[in-house]
Short mmCIF file of C-alpha atoms in Angstrom, two decimals:
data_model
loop_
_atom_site.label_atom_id
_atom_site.label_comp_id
_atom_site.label_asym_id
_atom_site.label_seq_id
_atom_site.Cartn_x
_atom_site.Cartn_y
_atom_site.Cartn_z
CA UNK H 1 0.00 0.00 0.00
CA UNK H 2 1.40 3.24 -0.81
CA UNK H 3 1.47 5.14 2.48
CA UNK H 4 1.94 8.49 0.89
CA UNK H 5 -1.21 8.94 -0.28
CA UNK H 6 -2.81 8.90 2.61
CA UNK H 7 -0.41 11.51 4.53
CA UNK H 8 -3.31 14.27 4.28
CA UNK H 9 -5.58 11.32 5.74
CA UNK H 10 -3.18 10.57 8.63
CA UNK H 11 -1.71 14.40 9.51
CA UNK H 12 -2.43 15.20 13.02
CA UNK H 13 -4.96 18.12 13.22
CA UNK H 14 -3.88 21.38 13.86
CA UNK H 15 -6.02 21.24 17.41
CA UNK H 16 -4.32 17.98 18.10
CA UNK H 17 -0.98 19.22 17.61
CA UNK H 18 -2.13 22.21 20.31
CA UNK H 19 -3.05 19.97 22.41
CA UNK H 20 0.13 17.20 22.31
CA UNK H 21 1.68 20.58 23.11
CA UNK H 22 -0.18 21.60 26.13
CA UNK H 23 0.17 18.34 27.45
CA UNK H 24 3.51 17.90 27.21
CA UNK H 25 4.19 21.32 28.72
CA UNK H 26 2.05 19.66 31.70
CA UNK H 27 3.94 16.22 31.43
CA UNK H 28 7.14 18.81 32.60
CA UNK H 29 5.53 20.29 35.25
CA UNK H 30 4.78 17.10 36.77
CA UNK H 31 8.28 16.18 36.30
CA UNK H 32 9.76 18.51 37.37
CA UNK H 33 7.82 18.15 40.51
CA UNK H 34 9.41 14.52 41.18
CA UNK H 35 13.00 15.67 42.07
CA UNK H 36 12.19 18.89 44.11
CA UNK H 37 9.56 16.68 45.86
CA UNK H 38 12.56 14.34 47.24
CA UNK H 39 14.89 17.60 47.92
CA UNK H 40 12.13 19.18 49.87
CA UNK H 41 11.17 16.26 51.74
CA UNK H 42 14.90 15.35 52.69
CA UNK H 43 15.19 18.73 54.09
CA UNK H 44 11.87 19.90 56.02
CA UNK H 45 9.72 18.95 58.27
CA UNK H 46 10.67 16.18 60.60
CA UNK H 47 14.45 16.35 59.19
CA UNK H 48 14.84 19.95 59.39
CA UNK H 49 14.17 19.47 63.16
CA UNK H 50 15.82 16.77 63.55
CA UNK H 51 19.45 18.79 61.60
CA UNK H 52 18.76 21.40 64.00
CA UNK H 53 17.98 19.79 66.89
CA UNK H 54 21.79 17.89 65.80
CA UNK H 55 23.21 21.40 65.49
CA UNK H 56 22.49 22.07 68.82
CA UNK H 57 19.60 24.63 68.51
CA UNK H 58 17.13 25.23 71.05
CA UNK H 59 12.86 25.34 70.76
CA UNK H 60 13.16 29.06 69.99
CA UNK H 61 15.80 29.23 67.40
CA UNK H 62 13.92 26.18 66.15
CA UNK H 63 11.03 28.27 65.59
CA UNK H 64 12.67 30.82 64.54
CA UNK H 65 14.19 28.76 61.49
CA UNK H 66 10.64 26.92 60.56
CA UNK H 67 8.79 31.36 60.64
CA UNK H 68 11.50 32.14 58.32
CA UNK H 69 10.38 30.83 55.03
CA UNK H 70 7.40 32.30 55.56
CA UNK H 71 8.65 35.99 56.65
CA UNK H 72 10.94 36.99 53.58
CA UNK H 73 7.33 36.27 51.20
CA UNK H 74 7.19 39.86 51.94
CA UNK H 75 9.36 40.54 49.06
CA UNK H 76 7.21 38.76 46.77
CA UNK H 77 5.44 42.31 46.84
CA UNK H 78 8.61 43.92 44.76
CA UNK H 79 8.79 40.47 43.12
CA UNK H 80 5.93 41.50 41.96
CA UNK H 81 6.73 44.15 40.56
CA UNK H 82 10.05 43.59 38.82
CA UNK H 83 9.10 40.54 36.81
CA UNK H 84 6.66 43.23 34.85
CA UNK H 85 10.00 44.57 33.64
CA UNK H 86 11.25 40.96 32.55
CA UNK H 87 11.91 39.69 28.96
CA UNK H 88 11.79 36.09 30.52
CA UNK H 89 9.85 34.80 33.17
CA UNK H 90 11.54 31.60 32.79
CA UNK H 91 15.55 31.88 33.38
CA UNK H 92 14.68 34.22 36.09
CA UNK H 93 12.74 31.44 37.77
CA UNK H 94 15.56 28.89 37.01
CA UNK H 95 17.94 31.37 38.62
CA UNK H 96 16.11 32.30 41.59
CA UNK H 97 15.21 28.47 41.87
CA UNK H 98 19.01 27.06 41.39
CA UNK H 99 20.57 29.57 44.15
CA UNK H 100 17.60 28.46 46.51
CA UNK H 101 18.60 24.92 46.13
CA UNK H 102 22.36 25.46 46.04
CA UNK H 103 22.31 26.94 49.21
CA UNK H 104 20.02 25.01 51.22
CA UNK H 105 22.14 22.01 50.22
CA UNK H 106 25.14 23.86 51.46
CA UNK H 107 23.75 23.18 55.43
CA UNK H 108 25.05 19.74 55.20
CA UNK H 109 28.44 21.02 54.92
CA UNK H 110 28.30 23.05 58.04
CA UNK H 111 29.05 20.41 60.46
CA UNK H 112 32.60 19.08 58.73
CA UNK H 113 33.67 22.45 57.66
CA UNK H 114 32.65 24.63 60.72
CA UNK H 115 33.21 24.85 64.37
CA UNK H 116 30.61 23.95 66.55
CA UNK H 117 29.17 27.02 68.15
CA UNK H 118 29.57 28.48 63.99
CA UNK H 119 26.79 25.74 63.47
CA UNK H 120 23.53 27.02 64.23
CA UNK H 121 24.09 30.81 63.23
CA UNK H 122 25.35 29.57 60.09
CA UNK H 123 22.42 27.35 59.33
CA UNK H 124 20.32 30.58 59.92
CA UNK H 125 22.12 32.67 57.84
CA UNK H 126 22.44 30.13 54.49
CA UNK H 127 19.14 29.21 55.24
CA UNK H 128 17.63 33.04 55.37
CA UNK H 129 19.28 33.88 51.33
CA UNK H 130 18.42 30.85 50.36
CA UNK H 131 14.75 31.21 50.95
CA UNK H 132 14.96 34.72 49.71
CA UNK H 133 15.84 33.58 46.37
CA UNK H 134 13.03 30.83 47.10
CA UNK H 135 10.68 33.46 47.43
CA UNK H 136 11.42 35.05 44.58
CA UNK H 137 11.16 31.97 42.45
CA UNK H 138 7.96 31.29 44.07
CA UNK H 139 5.88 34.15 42.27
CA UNK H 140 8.07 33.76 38.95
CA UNK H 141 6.92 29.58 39.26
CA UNK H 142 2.98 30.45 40.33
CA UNK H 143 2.67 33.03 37.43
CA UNK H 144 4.28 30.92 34.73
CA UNK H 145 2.26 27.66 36.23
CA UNK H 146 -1.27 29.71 36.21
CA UNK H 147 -0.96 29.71 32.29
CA UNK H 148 0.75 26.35 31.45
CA UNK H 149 -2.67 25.01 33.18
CA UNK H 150 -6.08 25.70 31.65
CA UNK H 151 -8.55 27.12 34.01
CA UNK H 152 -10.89 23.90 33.06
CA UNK H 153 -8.41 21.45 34.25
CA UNK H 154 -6.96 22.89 36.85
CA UNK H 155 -8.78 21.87 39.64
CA UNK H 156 -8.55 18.20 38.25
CA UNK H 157 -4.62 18.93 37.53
CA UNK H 158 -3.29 20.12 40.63
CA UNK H 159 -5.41 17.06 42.14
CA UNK H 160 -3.28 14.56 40.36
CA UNK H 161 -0.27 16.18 40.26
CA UNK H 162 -0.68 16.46 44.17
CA UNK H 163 -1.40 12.66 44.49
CA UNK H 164 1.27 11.87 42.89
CA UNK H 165 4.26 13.88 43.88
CA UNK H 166 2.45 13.34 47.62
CA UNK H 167 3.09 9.34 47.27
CA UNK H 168 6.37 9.87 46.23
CA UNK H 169 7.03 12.16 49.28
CA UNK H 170 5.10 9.56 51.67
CA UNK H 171 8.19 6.70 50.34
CA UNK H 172 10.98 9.17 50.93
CA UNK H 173 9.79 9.89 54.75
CA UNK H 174 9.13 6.76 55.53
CA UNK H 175 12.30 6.25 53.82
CA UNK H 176 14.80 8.85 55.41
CA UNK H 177 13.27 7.83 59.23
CA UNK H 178 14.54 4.61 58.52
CA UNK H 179 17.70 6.12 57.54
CA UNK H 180 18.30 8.23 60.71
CA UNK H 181 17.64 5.27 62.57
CA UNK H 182 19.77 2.94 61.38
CA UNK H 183 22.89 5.79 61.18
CA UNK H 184 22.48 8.09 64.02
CA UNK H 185 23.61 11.80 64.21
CA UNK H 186 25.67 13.32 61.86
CA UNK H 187 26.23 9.69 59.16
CA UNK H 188 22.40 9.43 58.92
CA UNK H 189 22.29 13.33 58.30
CA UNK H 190 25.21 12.99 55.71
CA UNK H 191 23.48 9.90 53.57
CA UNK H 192 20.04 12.18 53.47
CA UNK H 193 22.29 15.19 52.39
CA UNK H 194 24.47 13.12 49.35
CA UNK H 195 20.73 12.11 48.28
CA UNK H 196 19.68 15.98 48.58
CA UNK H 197 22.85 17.14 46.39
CA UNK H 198 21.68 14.87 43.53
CA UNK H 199 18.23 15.71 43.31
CA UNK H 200 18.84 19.19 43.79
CA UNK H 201 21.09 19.33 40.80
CA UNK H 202 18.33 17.16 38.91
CA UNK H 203 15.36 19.49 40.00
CA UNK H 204 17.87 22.78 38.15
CA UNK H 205 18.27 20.50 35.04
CA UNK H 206 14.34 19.88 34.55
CA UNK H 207 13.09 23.64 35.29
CA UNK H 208 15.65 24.30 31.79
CA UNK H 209 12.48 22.43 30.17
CA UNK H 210 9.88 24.54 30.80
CA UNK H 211 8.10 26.61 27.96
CA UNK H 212 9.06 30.14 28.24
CA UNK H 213 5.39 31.25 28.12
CA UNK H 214 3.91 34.84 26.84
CA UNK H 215 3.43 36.82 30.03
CA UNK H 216 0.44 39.26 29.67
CA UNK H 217 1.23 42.08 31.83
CA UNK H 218 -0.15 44.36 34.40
CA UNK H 219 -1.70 47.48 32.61
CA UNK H 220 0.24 49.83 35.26
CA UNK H 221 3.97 50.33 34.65
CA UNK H 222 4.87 52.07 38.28
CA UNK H 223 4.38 50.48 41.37
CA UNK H 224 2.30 52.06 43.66
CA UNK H 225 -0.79 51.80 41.24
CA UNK H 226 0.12 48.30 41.12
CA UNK H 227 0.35 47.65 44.64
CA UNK H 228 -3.32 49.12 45.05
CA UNK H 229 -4.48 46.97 42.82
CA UNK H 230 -5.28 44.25 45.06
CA UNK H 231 -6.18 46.19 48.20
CA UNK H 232 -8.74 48.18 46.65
CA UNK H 233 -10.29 44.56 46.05
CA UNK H 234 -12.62 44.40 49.08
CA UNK H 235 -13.61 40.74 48.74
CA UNK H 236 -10.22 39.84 48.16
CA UNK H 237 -8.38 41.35 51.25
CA UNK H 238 -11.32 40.46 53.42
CA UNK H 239 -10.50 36.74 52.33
CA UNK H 240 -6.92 37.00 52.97
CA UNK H 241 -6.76 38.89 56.08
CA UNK H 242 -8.93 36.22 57.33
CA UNK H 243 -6.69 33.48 56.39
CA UNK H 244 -3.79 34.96 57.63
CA UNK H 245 -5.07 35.28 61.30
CA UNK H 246 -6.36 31.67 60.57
CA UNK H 247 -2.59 30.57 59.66
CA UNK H 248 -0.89 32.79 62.36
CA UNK H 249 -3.15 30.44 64.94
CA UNK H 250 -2.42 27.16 63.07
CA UNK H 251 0.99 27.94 62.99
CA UNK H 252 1.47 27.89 66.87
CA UNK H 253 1.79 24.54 67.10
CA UNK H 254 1.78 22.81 63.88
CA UNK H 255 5.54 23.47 62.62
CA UNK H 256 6.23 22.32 65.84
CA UNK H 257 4.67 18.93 66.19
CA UNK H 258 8.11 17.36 65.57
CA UNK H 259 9.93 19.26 68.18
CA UNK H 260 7.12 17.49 70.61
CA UNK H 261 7.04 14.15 69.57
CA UNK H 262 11.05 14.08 69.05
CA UNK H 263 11.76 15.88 72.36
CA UNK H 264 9.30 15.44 74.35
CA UNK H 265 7.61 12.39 73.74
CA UNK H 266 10.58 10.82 72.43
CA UNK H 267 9.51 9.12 69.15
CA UNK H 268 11.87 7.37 66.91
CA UNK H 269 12.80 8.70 63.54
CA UNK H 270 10.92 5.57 61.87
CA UNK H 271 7.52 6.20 64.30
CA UNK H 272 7.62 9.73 63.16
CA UNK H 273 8.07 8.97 59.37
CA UNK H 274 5.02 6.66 59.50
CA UNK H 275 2.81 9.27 61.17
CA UNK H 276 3.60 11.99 58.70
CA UNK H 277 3.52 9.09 56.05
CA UNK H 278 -0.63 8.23 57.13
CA UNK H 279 -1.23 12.16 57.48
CA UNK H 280 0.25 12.44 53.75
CA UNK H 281 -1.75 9.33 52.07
CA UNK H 282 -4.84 10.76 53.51
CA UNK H 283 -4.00 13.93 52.36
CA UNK H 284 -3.52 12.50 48.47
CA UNK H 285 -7.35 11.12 48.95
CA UNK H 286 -8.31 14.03 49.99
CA UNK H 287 -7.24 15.80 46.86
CA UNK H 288 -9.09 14.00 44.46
CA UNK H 289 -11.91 14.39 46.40
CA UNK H 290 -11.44 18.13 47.01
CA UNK H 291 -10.73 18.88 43.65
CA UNK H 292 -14.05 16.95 41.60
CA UNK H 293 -15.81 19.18 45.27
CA UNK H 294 -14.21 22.31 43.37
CA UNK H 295 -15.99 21.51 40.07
CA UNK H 296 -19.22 22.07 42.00
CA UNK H 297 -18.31 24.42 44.76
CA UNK H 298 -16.41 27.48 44.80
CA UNK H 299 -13.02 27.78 46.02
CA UNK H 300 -14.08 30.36 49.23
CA UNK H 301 -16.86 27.74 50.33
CA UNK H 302 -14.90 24.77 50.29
CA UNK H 303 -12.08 26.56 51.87
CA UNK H 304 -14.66 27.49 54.79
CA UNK H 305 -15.64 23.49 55.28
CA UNK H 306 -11.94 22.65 55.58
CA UNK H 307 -11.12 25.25 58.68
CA UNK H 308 -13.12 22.74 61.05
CA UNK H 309 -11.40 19.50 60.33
CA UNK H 310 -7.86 21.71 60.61
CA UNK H 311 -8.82 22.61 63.93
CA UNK H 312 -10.78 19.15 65.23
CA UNK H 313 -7.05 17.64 63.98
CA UNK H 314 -5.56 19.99 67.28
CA UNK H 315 -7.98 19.47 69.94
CA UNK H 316 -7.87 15.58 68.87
CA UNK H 317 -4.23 15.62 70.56
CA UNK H 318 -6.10 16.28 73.86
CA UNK H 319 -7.29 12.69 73.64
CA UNK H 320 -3.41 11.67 74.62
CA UNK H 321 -4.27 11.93 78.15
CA UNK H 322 -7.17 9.28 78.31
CA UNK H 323 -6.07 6.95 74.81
CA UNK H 324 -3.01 5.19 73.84
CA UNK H 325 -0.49 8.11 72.06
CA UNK H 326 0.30 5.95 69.04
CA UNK H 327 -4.19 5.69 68.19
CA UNK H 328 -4.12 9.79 69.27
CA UNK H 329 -1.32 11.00 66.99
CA UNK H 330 -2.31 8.63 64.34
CA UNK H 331 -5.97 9.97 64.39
CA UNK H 332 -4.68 13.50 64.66
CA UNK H 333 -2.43 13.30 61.57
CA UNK H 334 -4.73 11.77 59.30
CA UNK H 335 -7.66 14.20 60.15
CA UNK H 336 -4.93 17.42 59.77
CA UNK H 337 -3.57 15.76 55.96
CA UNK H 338 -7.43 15.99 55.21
CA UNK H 339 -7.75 19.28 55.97
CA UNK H 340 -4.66 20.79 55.03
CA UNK H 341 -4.57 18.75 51.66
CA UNK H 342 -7.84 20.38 50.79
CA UNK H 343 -6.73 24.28 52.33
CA UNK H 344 -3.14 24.25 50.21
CA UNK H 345 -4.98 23.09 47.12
CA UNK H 346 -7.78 25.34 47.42
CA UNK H 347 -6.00 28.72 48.85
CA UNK H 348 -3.54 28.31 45.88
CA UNK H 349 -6.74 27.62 43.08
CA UNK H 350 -8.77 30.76 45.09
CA UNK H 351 -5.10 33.51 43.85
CA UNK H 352 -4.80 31.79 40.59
CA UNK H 353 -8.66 31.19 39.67
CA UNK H 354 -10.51 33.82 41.41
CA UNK H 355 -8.01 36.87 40.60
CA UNK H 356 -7.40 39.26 37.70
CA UNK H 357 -5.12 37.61 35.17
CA UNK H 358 -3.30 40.52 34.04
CA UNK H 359 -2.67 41.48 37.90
CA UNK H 360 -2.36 37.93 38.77
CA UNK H 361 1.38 38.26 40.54
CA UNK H 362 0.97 40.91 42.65
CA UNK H 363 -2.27 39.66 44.42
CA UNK H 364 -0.14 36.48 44.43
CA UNK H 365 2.73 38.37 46.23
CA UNK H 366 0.05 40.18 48.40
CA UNK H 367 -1.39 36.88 49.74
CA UNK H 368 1.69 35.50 50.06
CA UNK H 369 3.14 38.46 52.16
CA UNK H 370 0.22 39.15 54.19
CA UNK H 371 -0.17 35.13 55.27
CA UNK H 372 3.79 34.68 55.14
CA UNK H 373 4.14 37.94 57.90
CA UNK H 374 1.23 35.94 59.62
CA UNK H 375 2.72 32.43 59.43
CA UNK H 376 6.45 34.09 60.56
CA UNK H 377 4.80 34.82 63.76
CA UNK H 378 2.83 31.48 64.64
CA UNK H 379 5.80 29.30 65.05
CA UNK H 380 8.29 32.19 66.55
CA UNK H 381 5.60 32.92 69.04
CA UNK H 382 5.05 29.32 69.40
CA UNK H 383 8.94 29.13 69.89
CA UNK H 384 8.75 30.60 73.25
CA UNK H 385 5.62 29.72 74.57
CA UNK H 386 7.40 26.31 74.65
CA UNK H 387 10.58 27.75 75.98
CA UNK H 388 8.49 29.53 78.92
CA UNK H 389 6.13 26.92 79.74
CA UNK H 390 9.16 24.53 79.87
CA UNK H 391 9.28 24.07 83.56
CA UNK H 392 5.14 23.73 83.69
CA UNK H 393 3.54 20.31 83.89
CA UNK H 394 4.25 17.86 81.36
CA UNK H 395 1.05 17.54 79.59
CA UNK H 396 0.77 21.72 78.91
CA UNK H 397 3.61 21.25 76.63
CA UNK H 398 2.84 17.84 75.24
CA UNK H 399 -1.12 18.43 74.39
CA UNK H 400 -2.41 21.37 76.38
CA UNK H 401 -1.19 23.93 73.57
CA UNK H 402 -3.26 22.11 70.76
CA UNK H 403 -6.23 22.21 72.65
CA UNK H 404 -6.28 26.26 73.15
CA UNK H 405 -5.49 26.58 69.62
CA UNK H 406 -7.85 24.06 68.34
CA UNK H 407 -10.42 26.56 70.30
CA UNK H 408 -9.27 29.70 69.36
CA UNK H 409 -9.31 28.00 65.67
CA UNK H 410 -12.51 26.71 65.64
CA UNK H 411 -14.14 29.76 67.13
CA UNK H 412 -12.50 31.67 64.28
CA UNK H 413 -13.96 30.04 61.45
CA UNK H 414 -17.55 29.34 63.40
CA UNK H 415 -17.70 33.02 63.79
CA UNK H 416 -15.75 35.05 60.77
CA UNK H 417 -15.20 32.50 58.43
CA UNK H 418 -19.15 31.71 57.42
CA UNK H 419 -19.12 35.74 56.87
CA UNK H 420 -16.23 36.23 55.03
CA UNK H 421 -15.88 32.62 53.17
CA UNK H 422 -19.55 33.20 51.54
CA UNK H 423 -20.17 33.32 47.96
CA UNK H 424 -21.04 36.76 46.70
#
């Protein structure tokens, strides 16, 4: 048969083509999702507190380090701003992304290079540019994301991609607590940190892939009309006001679940893995479920109905004085991946979905400022509550702190969130 006839018969349509395009694009972002997933994990949460808690760092300079991500999102506000002025979105986000990553992989050096009262200041200090450069990258990766993923999939997308990269995250944990029990101190640290190096190098190499989309920028060209943009939007800075005195609560204690169970309840590495393992599989669940929800529901109400489980998740620790503590911080892990899984996915869809496109990055950078100044304060003040309630009885420190917060939280969203979480 003579093939070559039929090319006009077999040639891909036009729309197909678009679309093997657009999927591919989203193929990447997935991707490139798998390597920073296994950096991230390596190097936050339980670990980082664990690292610190090996550098010799105490609760408050613990919580310290865990506000600090969250403090220097205030200069995703000039962020903002300057990537109006860019003629690529892209190698500025593989820059700002490749210094964040270099120098948070630096930490694991500190121990054989430094003395040890250098350790912990150092830490703070690599750790503090690094995440400025993260923060940077941060709007540059949201705004280029927000177009590579059509508004009609992306409640759908973010749902799988979520799942996935979550599963992979749930191995590593489980994964690296069986490391740092095998090797104590610092040869567990250093076999979690040779694993870091090489998917941090991998992550840089897959962000070269992305499409270096058309940006469609903010009709203002100076700064200060800009920057009102977004806080002349009533419904908007209601909404985000509210969740950051939502997150400034949550973040009293929940950074610092680790610190508890590590220090003061003394839980293995391995123990601790599996708990944040069954609060991530339930969180994966939850975002499939959460995300067909958003098909039907809008982002602000479904955000409301995930405040309660957040804070039933706290006061569920309270159980540790009359249950077993294995059933109690199993139960309170799962119920928290629920209801975090479905806030992250649906405070990220409600500044992507619900915003201006054109003005899309600075009401980005305003959330993220407001909630990061917010979440900086939660665990710092959080910090030394635990340092000053350190002599008190044992159970105010191990359980009686979630159960005030788990109050103050679910009086919150009982009696501002229905008014300000409302569809308009």
């Amino acid at each position: 048969m003579n093939i070559m006839r039929s090319g006009p018969l077999i040639r891909r349509p036009k729309s197909l083509r678009k679309f093997s395009k657009q999927r591919k694009n989203l193929y990447i972002a997935t991707w490139e999702g798998v390597p920073a997933t296994i950096f991230q994990v390596l190097l936050q949460g339980q670990f980082l507190t664990g690292f610190l808690l090996y550098l010799g760092a105490s609760s408050s300079q613990i919580g310290f380090v865990l506000a600090l991500t969250t403090l220097v999102n205030i200069a995703q506000i000039g962020v903002a701003f300057l990537i109006q002025k860019l003629p690529s979105r892209k190698w500025a986000m593989v820059t700002c992304v490749a210094i964040h990553r270099i120098l948070w992989t630096s930490t694991g050096l500190i121990p054989f290079i430094l003395p040890k009262d250098l350790w912990v200041v150092t830490f703070i200090g690599l750790y503090t540019i690094a995440f400025i450069a993260n923060t940077a990258g941060a709007v540059l990766w949201s705004s280029v994301i927000s177009d590579l993923v059509p508004a009609r999939v992306r409640g759908r997308y973010f749902g799988i991609r979520n799942t996935v990269l979550n599963a992979l995250g749930s191995a590593v944990l489980y994964a690296g607590g069986i490391v740092l029990d095998r090797y104590p101190g610092g040869q567990g640290f250093f076999i979690l940190y040779v694993v870091v190096w090489i998917f941090a190098a991998t992550n840089i190499v897959v962000l070269f892939f992305y499409p270096d989309t058309h940006f469609e920028k903010s009709d203002e060209n100076k700064f200060l009309p800009m920057f009102k943009k977004p806080l002349h939007d009533t419904l908007f800075m209601k909404s985000t006001l509210f969740l950051a005195a939502w997150l400034l609560l949550q973040n009293l204690t929940v950074p610092l679940y680790s610190y508890v169970m590590l220090q003061l309840l003394h839980i293995n590495y391995q123990t601790l893995s599996l708990l944040n393992v069954s609060q991530t599989i339930f969180m994966m669940g939850s975002f499939y479920v959460w995300g067909n929800l958003n098909a039907r529901y809008s982002n602000k109400r479904l955000l409301l109905w995930t405040l309660p489980i957040i804070a039933a998740s706290s006061l569920i620790w309270g159980l540790l004085s009359v249950l077993p503590m294995l059933l109690v911080l199993f139960t309170a892990h799962i119920v928290f991946g629920v209801g975090v899984g479905g806030f992250n996915q649906l405070a990220f869809n409600f500044i992507i979905g619900d915003t201006p496109k054109k003005e899309r990055p600075m009401y980005m950078a305003m959330f993220a400022a407001l909630t990061g100044l917010s979440s900086f304060f939660g665990p710092l003040i959080g910090g030394q509550i635990y340092g000053w309630i350190e002599n008190w009885p044992h159970w105010t420190q191990v359980y009686g702190m979630q159960i005030v917060v788990g109050v103050l939280m679910l009086v919150l969203a009982l009696l501002l969130g229905r008014r300000i979480l409302k569809d308009e």
